[in-house]
mmCIF file of C-alpha atoms in Angstrom:
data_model
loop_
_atom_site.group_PDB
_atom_site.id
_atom_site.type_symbol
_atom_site.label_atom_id
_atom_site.label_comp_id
_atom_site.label_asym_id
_atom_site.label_seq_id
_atom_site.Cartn_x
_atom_site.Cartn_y
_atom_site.Cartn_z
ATOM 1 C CA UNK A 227 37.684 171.130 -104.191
ATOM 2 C CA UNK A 228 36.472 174.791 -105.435
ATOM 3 C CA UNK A 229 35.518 175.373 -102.268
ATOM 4 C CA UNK A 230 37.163 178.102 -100.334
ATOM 5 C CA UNK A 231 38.499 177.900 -96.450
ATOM 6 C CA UNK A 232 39.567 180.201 -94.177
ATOM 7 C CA UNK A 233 41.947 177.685 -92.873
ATOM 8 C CA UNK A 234 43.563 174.891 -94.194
ATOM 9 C CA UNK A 235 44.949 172.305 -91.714
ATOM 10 C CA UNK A 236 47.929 169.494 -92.826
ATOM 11 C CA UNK A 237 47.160 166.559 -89.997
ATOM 12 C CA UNK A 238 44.714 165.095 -88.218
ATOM 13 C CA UNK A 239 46.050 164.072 -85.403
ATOM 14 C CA UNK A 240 45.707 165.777 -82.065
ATOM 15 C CA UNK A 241 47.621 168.875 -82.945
ATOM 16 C CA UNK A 242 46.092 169.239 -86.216
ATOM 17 C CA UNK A 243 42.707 168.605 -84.538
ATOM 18 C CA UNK A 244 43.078 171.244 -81.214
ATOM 19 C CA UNK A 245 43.861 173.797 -84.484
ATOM 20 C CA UNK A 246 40.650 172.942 -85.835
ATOM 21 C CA UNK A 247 38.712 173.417 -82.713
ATOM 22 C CA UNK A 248 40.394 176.836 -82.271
ATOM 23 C CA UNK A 249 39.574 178.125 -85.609
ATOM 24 C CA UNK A 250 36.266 176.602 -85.231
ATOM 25 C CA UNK A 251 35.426 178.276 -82.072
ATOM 26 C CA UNK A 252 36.824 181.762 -83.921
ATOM 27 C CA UNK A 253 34.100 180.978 -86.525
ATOM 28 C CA UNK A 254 36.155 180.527 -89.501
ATOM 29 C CA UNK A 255 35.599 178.452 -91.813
ATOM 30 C CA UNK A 256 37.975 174.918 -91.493
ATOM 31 C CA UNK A 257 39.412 172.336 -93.360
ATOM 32 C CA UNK A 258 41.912 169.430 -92.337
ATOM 33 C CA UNK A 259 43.795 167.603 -94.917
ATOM 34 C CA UNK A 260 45.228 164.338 -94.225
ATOM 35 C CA UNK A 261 47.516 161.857 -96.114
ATOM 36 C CA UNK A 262 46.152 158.672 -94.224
ATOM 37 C CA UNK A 263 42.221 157.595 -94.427
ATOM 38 C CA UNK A 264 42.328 157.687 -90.214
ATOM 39 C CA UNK A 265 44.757 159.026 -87.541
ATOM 40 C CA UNK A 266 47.211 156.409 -87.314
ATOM 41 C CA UNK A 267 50.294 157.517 -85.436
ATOM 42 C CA UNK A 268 51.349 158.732 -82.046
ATOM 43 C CA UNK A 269 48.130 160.622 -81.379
ATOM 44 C CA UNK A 270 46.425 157.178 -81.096
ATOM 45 C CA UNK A 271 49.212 155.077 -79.948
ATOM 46 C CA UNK A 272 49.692 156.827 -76.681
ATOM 47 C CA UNK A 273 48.128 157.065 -73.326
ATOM 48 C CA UNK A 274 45.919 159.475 -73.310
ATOM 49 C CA UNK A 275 46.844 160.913 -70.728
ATOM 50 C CA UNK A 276 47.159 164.767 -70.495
ATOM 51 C CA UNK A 277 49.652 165.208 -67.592
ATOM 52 C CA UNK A 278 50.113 168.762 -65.730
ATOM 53 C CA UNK A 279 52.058 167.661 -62.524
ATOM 54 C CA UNK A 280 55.703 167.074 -63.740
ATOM 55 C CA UNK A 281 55.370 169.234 -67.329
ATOM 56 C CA UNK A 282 58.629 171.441 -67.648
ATOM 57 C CA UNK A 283 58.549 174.346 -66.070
ATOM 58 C CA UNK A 284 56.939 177.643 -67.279
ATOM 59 C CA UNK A 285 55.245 177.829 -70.880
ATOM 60 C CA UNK A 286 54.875 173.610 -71.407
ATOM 61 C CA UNK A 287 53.052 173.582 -67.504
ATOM 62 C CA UNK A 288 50.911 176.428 -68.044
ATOM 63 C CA UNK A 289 49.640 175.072 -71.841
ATOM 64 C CA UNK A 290 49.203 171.465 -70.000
ATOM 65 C CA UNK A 291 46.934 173.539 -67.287
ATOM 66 C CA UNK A 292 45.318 174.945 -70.061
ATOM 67 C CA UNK A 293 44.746 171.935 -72.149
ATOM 68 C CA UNK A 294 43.437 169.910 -69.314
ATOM 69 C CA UNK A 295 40.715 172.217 -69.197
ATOM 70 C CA UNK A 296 39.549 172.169 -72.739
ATOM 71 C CA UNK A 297 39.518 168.555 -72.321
ATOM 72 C CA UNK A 298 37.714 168.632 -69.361
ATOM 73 C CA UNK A 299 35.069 171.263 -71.298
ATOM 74 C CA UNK A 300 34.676 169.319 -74.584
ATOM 75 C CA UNK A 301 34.997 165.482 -73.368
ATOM 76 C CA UNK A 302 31.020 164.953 -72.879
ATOM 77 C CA UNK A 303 29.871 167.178 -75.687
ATOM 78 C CA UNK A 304 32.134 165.039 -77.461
ATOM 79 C CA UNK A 305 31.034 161.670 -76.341
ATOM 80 C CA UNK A 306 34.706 161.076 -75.012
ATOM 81 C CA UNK A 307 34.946 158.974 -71.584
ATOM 82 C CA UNK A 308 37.277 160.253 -69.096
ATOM 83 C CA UNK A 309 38.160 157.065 -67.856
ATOM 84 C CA UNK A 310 40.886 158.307 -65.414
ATOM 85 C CA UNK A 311 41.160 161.242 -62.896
ATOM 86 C CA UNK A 312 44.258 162.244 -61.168
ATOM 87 C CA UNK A 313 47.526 160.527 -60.427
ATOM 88 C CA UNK A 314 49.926 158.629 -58.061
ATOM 89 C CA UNK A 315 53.456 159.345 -58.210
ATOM 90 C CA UNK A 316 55.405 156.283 -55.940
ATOM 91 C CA UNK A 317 58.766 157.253 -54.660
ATOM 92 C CA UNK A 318 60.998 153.608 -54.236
ATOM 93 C CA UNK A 319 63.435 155.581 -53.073
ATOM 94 C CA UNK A 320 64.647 158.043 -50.090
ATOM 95 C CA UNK A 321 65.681 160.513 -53.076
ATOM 96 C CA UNK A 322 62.281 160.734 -54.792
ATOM 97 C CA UNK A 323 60.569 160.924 -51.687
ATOM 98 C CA UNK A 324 63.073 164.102 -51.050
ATOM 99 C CA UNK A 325 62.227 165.259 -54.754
ATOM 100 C CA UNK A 326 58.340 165.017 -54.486
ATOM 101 C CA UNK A 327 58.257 166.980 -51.209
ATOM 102 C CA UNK A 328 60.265 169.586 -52.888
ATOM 103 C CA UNK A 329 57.588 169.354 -55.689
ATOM 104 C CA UNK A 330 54.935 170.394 -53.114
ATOM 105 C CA UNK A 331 56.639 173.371 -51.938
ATOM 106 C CA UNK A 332 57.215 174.592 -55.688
ATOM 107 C CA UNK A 333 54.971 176.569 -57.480
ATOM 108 C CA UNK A 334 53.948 173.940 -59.882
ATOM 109 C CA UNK A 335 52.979 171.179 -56.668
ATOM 110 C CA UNK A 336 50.053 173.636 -56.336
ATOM 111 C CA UNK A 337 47.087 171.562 -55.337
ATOM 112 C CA UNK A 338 49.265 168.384 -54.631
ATOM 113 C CA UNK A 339 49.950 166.717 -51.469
ATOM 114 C CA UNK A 340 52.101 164.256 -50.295
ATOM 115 C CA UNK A 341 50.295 160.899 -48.786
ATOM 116 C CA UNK A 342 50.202 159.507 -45.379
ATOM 117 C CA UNK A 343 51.055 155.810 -44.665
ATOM 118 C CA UNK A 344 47.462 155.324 -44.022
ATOM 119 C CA UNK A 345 45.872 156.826 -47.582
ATOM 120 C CA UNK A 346 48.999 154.855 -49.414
ATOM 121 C CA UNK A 347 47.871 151.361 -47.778
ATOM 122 C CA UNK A 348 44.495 152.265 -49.314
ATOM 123 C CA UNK A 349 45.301 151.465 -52.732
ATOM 124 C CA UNK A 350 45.838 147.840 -51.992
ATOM 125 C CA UNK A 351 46.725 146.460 -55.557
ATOM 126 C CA UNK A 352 49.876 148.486 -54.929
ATOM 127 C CA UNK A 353 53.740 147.535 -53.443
ATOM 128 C CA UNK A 354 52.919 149.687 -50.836
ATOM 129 C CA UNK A 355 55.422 148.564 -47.763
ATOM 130 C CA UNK A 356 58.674 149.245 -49.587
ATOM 131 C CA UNK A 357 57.354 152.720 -50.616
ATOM 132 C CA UNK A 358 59.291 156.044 -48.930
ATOM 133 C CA UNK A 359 55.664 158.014 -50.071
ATOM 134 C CA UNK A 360 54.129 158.982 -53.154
ATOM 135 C CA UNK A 361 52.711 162.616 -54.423
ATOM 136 C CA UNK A 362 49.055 162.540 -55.103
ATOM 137 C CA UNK A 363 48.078 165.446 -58.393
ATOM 138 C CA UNK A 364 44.483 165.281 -58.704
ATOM 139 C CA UNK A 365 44.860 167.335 -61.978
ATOM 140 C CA UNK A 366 45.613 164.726 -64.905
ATOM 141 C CA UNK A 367 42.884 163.364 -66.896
ATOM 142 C CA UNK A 368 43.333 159.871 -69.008
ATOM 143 C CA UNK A 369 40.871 159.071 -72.430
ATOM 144 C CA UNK A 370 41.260 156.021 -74.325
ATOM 145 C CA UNK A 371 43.432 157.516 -77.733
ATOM 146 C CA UNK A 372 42.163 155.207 -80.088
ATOM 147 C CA UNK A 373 38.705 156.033 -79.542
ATOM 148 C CA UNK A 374 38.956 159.783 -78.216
ATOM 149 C CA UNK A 375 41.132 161.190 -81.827
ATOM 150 C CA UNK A 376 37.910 159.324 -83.864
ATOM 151 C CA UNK A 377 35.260 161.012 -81.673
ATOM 152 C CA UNK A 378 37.471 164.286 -81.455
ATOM 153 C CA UNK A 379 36.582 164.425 -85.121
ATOM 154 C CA UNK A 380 33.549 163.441 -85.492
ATOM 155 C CA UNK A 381 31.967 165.973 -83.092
ATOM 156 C CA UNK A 382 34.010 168.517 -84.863
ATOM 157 C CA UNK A 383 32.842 167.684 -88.383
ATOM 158 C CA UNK A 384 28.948 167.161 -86.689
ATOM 159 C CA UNK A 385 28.842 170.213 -84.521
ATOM 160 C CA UNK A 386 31.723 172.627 -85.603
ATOM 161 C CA UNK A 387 31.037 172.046 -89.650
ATOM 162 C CA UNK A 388 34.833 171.098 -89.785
ATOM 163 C CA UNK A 389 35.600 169.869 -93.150
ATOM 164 C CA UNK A 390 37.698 166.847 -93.448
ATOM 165 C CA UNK A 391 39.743 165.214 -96.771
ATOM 166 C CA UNK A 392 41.049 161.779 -96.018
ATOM 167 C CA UNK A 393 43.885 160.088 -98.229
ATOM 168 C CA UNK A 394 45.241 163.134 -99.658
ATOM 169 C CA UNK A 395 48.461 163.911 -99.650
ATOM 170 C CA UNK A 396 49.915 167.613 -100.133
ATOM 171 C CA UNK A 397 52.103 168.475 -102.818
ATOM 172 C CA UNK A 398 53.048 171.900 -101.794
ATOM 173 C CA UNK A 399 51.941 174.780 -99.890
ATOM 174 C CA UNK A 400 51.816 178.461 -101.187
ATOM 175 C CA UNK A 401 48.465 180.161 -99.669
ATOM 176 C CA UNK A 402 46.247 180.522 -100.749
ATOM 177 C CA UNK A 403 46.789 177.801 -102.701
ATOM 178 C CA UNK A 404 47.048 173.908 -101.015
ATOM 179 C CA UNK A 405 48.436 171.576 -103.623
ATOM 180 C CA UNK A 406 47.146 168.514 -103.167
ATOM 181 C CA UNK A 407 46.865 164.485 -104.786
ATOM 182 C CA UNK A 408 43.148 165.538 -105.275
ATOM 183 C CA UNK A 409 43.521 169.041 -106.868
ATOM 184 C CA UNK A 410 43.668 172.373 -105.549
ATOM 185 C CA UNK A 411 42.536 173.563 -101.852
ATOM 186 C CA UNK A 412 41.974 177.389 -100.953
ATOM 187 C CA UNK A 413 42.399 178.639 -97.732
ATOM 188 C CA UNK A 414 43.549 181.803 -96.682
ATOM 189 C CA UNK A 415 45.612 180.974 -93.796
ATOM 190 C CA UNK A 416 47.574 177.564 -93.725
ATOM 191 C CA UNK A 417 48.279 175.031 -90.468
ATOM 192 C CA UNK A 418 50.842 172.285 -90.924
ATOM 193 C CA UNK A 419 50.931 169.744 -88.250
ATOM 194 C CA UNK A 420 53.432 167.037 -90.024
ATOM 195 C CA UNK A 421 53.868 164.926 -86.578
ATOM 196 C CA UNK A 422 57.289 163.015 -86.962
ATOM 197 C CA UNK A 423 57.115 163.423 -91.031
ATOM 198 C CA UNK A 424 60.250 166.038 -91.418
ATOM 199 C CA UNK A 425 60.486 165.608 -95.163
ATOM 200 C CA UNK A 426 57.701 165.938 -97.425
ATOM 201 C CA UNK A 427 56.594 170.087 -96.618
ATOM 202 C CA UNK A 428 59.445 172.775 -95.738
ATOM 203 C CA UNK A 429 62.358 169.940 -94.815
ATOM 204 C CA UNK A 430 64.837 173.064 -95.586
ATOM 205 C CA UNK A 431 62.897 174.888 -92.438
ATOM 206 C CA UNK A 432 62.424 172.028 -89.906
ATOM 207 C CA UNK A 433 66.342 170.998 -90.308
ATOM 208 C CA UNK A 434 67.303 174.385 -88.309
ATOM 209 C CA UNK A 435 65.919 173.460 -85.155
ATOM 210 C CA UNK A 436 67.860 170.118 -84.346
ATOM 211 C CA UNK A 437 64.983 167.662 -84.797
ATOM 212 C CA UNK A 438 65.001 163.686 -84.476
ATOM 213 C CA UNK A 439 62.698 160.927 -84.027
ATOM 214 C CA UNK A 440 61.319 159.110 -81.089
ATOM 215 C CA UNK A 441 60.189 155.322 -81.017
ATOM 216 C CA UNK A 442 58.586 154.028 -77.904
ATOM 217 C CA UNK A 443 57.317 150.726 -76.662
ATOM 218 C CA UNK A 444 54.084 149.836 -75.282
ATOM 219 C CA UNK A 445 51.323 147.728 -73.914
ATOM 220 C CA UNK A 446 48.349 146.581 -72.867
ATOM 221 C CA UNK A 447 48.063 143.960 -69.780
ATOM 222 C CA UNK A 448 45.085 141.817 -69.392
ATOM 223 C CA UNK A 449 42.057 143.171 -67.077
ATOM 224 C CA UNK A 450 42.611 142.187 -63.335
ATOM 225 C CA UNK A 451 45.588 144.044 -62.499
ATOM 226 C CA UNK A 452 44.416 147.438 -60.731
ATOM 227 C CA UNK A 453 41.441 148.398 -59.067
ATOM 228 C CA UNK A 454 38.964 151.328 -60.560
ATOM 229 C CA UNK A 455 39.683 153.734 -58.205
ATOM 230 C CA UNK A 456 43.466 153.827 -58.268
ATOM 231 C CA UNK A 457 44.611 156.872 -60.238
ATOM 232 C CA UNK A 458 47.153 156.593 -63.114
ATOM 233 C CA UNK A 459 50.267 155.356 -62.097
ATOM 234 C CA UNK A 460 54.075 157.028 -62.480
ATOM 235 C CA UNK A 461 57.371 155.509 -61.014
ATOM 236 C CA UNK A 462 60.697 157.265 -59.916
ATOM 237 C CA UNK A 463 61.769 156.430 -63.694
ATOM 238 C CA UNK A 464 59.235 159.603 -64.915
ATOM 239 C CA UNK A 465 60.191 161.469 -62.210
ATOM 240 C CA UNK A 466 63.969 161.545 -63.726
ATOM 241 C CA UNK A 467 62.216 161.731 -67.543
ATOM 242 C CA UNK A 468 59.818 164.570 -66.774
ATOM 243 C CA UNK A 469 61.248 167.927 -66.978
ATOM 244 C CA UNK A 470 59.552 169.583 -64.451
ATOM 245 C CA UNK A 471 61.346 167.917 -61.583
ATOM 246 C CA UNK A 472 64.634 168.766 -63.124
ATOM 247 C CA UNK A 473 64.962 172.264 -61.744
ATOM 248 C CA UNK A 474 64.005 170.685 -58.032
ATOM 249 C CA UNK A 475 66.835 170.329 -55.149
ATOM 250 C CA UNK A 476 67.828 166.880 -54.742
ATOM 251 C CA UNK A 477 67.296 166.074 -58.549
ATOM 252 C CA UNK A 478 71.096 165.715 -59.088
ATOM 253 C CA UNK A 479 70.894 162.481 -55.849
ATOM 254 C CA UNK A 480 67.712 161.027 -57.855
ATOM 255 C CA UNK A 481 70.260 160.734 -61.366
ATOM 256 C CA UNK A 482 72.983 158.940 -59.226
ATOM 257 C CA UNK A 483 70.737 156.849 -57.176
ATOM 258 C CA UNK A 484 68.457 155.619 -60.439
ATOM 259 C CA UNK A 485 71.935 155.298 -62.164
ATOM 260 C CA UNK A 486 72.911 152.888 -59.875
ATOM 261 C CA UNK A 487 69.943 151.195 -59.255
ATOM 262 C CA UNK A 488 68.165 150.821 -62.816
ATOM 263 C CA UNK A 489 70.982 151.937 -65.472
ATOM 264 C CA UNK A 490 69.129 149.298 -68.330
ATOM 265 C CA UNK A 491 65.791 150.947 -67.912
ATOM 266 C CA UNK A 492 67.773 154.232 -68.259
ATOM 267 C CA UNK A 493 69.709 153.065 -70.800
ATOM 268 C CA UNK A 494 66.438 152.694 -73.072
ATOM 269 C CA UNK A 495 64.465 155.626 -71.982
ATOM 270 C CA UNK A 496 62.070 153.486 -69.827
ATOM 271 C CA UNK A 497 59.396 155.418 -67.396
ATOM 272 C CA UNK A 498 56.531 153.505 -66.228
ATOM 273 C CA UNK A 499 53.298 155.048 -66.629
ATOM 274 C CA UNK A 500 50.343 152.769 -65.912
ATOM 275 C CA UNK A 501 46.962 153.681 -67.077
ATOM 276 C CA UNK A 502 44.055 151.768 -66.876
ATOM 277 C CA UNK A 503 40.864 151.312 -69.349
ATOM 278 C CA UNK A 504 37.429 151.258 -69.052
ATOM 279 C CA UNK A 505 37.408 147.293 -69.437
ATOM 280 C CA UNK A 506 40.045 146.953 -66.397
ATOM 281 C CA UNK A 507 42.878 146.728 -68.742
ATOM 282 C CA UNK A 508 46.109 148.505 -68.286
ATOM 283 C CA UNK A 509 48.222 150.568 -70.558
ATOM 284 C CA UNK A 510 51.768 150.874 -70.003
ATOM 285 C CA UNK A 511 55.084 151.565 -71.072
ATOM 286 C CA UNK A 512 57.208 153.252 -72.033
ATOM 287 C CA UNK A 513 60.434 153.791 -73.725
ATOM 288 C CA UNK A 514 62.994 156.090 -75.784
ATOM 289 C CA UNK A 515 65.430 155.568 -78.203
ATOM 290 C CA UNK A 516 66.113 158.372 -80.549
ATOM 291 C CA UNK A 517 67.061 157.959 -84.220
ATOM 292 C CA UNK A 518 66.384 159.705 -87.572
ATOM 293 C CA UNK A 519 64.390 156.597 -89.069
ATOM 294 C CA UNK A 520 63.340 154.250 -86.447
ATOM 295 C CA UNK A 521 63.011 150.528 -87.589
ATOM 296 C CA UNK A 522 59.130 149.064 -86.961
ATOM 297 C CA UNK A 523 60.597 146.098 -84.670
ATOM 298 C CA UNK A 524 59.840 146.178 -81.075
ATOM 299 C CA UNK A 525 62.570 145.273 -78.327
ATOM 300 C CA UNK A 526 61.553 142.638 -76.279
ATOM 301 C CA UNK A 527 64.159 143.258 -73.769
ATOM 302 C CA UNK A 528 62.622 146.775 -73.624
ATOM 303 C CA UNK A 529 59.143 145.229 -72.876
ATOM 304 C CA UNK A 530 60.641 142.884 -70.081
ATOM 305 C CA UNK A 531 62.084 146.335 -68.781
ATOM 306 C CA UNK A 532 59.071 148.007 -68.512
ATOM 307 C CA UNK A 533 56.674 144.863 -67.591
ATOM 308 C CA UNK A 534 59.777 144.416 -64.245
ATOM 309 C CA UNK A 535 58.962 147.969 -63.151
ATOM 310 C CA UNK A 536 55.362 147.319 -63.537
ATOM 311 C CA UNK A 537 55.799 144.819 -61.484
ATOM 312 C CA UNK A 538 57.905 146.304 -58.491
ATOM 313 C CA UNK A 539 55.076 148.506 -58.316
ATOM 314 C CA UNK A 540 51.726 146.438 -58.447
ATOM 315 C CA UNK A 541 51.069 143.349 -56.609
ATOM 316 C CA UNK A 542 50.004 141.365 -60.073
ATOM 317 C CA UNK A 543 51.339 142.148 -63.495
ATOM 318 C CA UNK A 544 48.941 140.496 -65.800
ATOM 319 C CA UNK A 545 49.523 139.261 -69.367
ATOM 320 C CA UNK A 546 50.597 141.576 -72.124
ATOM 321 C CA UNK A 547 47.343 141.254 -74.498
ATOM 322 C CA UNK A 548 48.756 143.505 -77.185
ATOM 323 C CA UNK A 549 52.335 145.627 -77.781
ATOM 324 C CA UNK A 550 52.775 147.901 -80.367
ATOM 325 C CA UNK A 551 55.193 151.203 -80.733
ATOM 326 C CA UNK A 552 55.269 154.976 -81.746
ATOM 327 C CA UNK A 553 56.921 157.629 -82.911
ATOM 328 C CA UNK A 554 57.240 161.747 -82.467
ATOM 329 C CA UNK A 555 59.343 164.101 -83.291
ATOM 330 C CA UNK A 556 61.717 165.024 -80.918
ATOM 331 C CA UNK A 557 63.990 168.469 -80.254
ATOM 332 C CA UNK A 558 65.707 170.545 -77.370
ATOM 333 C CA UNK A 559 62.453 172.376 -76.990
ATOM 334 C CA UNK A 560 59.089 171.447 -76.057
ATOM 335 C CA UNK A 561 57.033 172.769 -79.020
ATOM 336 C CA UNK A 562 58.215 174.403 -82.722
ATOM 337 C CA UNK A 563 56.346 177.151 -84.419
ATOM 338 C CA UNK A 564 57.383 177.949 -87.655
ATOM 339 C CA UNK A 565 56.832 181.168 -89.338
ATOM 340 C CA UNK A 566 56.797 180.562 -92.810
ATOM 341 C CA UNK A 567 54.963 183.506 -94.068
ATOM 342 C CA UNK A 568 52.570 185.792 -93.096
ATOM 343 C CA UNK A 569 49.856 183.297 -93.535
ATOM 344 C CA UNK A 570 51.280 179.592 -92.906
ATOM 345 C CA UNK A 571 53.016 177.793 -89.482
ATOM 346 C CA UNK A 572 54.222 174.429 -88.756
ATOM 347 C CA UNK A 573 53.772 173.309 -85.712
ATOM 348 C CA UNK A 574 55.185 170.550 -84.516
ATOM 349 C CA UNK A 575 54.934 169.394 -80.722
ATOM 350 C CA UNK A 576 58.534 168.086 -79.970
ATOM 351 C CA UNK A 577 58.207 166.744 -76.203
ATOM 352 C CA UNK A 578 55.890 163.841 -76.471
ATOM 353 C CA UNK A 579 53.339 165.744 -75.132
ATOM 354 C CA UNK A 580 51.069 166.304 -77.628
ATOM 355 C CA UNK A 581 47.733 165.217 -75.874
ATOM 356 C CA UNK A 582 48.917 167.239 -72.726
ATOM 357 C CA UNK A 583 49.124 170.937 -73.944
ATOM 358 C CA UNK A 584 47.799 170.797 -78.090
ATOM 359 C CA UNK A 585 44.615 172.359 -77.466
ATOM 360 C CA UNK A 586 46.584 175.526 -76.155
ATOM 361 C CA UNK A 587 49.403 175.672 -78.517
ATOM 362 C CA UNK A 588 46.154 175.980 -80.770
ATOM 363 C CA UNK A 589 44.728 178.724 -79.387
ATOM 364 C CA UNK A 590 48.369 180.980 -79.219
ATOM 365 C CA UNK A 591 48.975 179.962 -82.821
ATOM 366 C CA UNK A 592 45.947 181.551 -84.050
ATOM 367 C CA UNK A 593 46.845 184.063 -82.055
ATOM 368 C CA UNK A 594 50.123 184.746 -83.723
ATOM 369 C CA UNK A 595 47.912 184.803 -87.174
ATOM 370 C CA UNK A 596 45.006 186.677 -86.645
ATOM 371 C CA UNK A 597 45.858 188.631 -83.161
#
């Protein structure tokens, strides 16, 4: 604890990681403090999926880009499967098929191409015939979370000589000096990457920027479901919940029509996304609901709405093997960055997209403290 850091990181979870891999790669000197004894919260409860097609547009598309690339760099040095490449997104309706053809004529469809009839029918675990098309993006990537965060930091404590304290919990922060439950941590420079916790370090700072929670729901289907080569999976749902499509003509007729046709699973925030595992399992979900201290209880009419749109979509929805749920911080904006002083941010990733573009919020908020 007499030790001496460059940088001092609150968080391990995927933000708080892609900061240490930034410093890292700057050759200073790292360490990443972290109340829990593992990552336990969103960063290993989600998809692991690092989107680009469909990420609001501007800044949030162009760190997703970005990330995807890192991933794509580190992922074998690592000893991280990529167990997914690109994505399907199904229009059910005339108005999403409108939308995504829109999408390919927009700056951000670059790359991305509408299917034929023929390369649809392909994908035969698929609803195929009452399709109106579906926009192929062949740049997402999808890692199992709850075995990618543990390998993330392994290879960065093996290879990178990132320092990690587990089970510590920090008192307060005034760098150079970390106060922590285990005594006193130096580091020049200070990271805080709190995830949804908006209380215990600067609450009087984080209240200014209109911040909630978000719970989701989701789970895991039995193997047997989709075949290896079909991409990840997205419905007309996330083409209403991600931003990126907003700005499109014809997004206005997709609200109305989805409105009228699936008001419940709008109700609740559902989107299907459908991701599947090495073992031939699928991940899917999910849903929003928005509160300042979500309850731990899962919705099971929530499930049933996500496991009917799974199911309007694939030929066989298998049995849910697990369910669980998560929560992030959620606020107008896609990401937060905190100046506290000359020497300390908080950054906190408020679009549920922390897997998707961490890795280059990293790199610009070491650029805002060292140039």
């Amino acid at each position: 604890m007499n030790a001496h850091y460059d940088v001092a990181i609150i968080g391990a979870g995927i933000c708080g990681l892609a900061h240490a891999l930034a410093a890292a790669k700057r050759g200073k000197s790292c360490i990443v403090i972290e109340r829990n004894l593992a990552a336990v919260g969103a960063s290993i409860r989600n998809f692991g999926f690092i989107t680009v097609s469909g990420q609001e547009q501007g800044a949030c598309w162009q760190r997703a880009k970005r990330s995807r690339d890192i991933w794509a760099e580190i992922a074998d040095h690592a000893g991280i499967e990529i167990t997914q490449r690109s994505m399907l997104v199904l229009a059910q309706t005339q108005e999403t098929q409108h939308l995504l053809e829109a999408f390919t004529e927009d700056e951000m469809g670059e790359d991305c191409h509408l299917l034929s009839r023929t390369e649809l029918d392909a994908y035969t675990d698929l609803k195929t015939t009452h399709l109106k098309g579906a926009l192929f993006s062949p740049h997402e990537l999808r890692v199992e979370s709850k075995e990618a965060i543990p390998q993330l930091t392994r290879w960065l404590a093996e290879q990178w000589g990132v320092t990690f304290l587990w089970g510590t919990t920090v008192h307060t922060v005034e760098s150079p000096q970390i106060q922590t439950s285990q005594g006193t941590v130096h580091a020049e420079s200070v990271i805080i990457c709190p995830g949804d916790d908006l209380r215990t370090l600067f609450p009087e700072r984080l209240k200014h920027y209109g911040l909630t929670r978000c719970k989701l729901q989701m789970m895991r289907l039995a193997p047997g479901g989709v075949h290896a080569n079909t991409p990840a999976i997205m419905s007309d749902l996330g083409v209403e919940r991600y931003r990126g499509y907003h700005h499109l003509p014809g997004h206005t007729a997709l609200q109305k029509r989805l409105q009228q046709d699936k008001s419940a699973a709008l109700a609740a925030g559902v989107h299907l996304i459908a991701v599947r595992s090495a073992d031939g399992s699928q991940i899917v979900g999910d849903s929003h609901v928005y509160m300042d201290e979500p309850d731990p209880f899962t919705d099971t009419g929530v499930d049933e709405l996500i496991l009917t749109e799974h199911d309007s979509v694939f030929k066989h929805t298998p049995s849910v093997i697990a369910r669980w749920s998560g929560c992030y911080t959620s606020g107008p904006n896609t990401m937060v960055m905190d100046r506290v002083s000359d020497s300390v941010r908080i950054v906190l990733i408020t679009s549920g997209t922390g897997a998707s573009t961490s890795f280059a919020i990293a790199e610009e908020t070491l650029t805002d403290l060292w140039g």
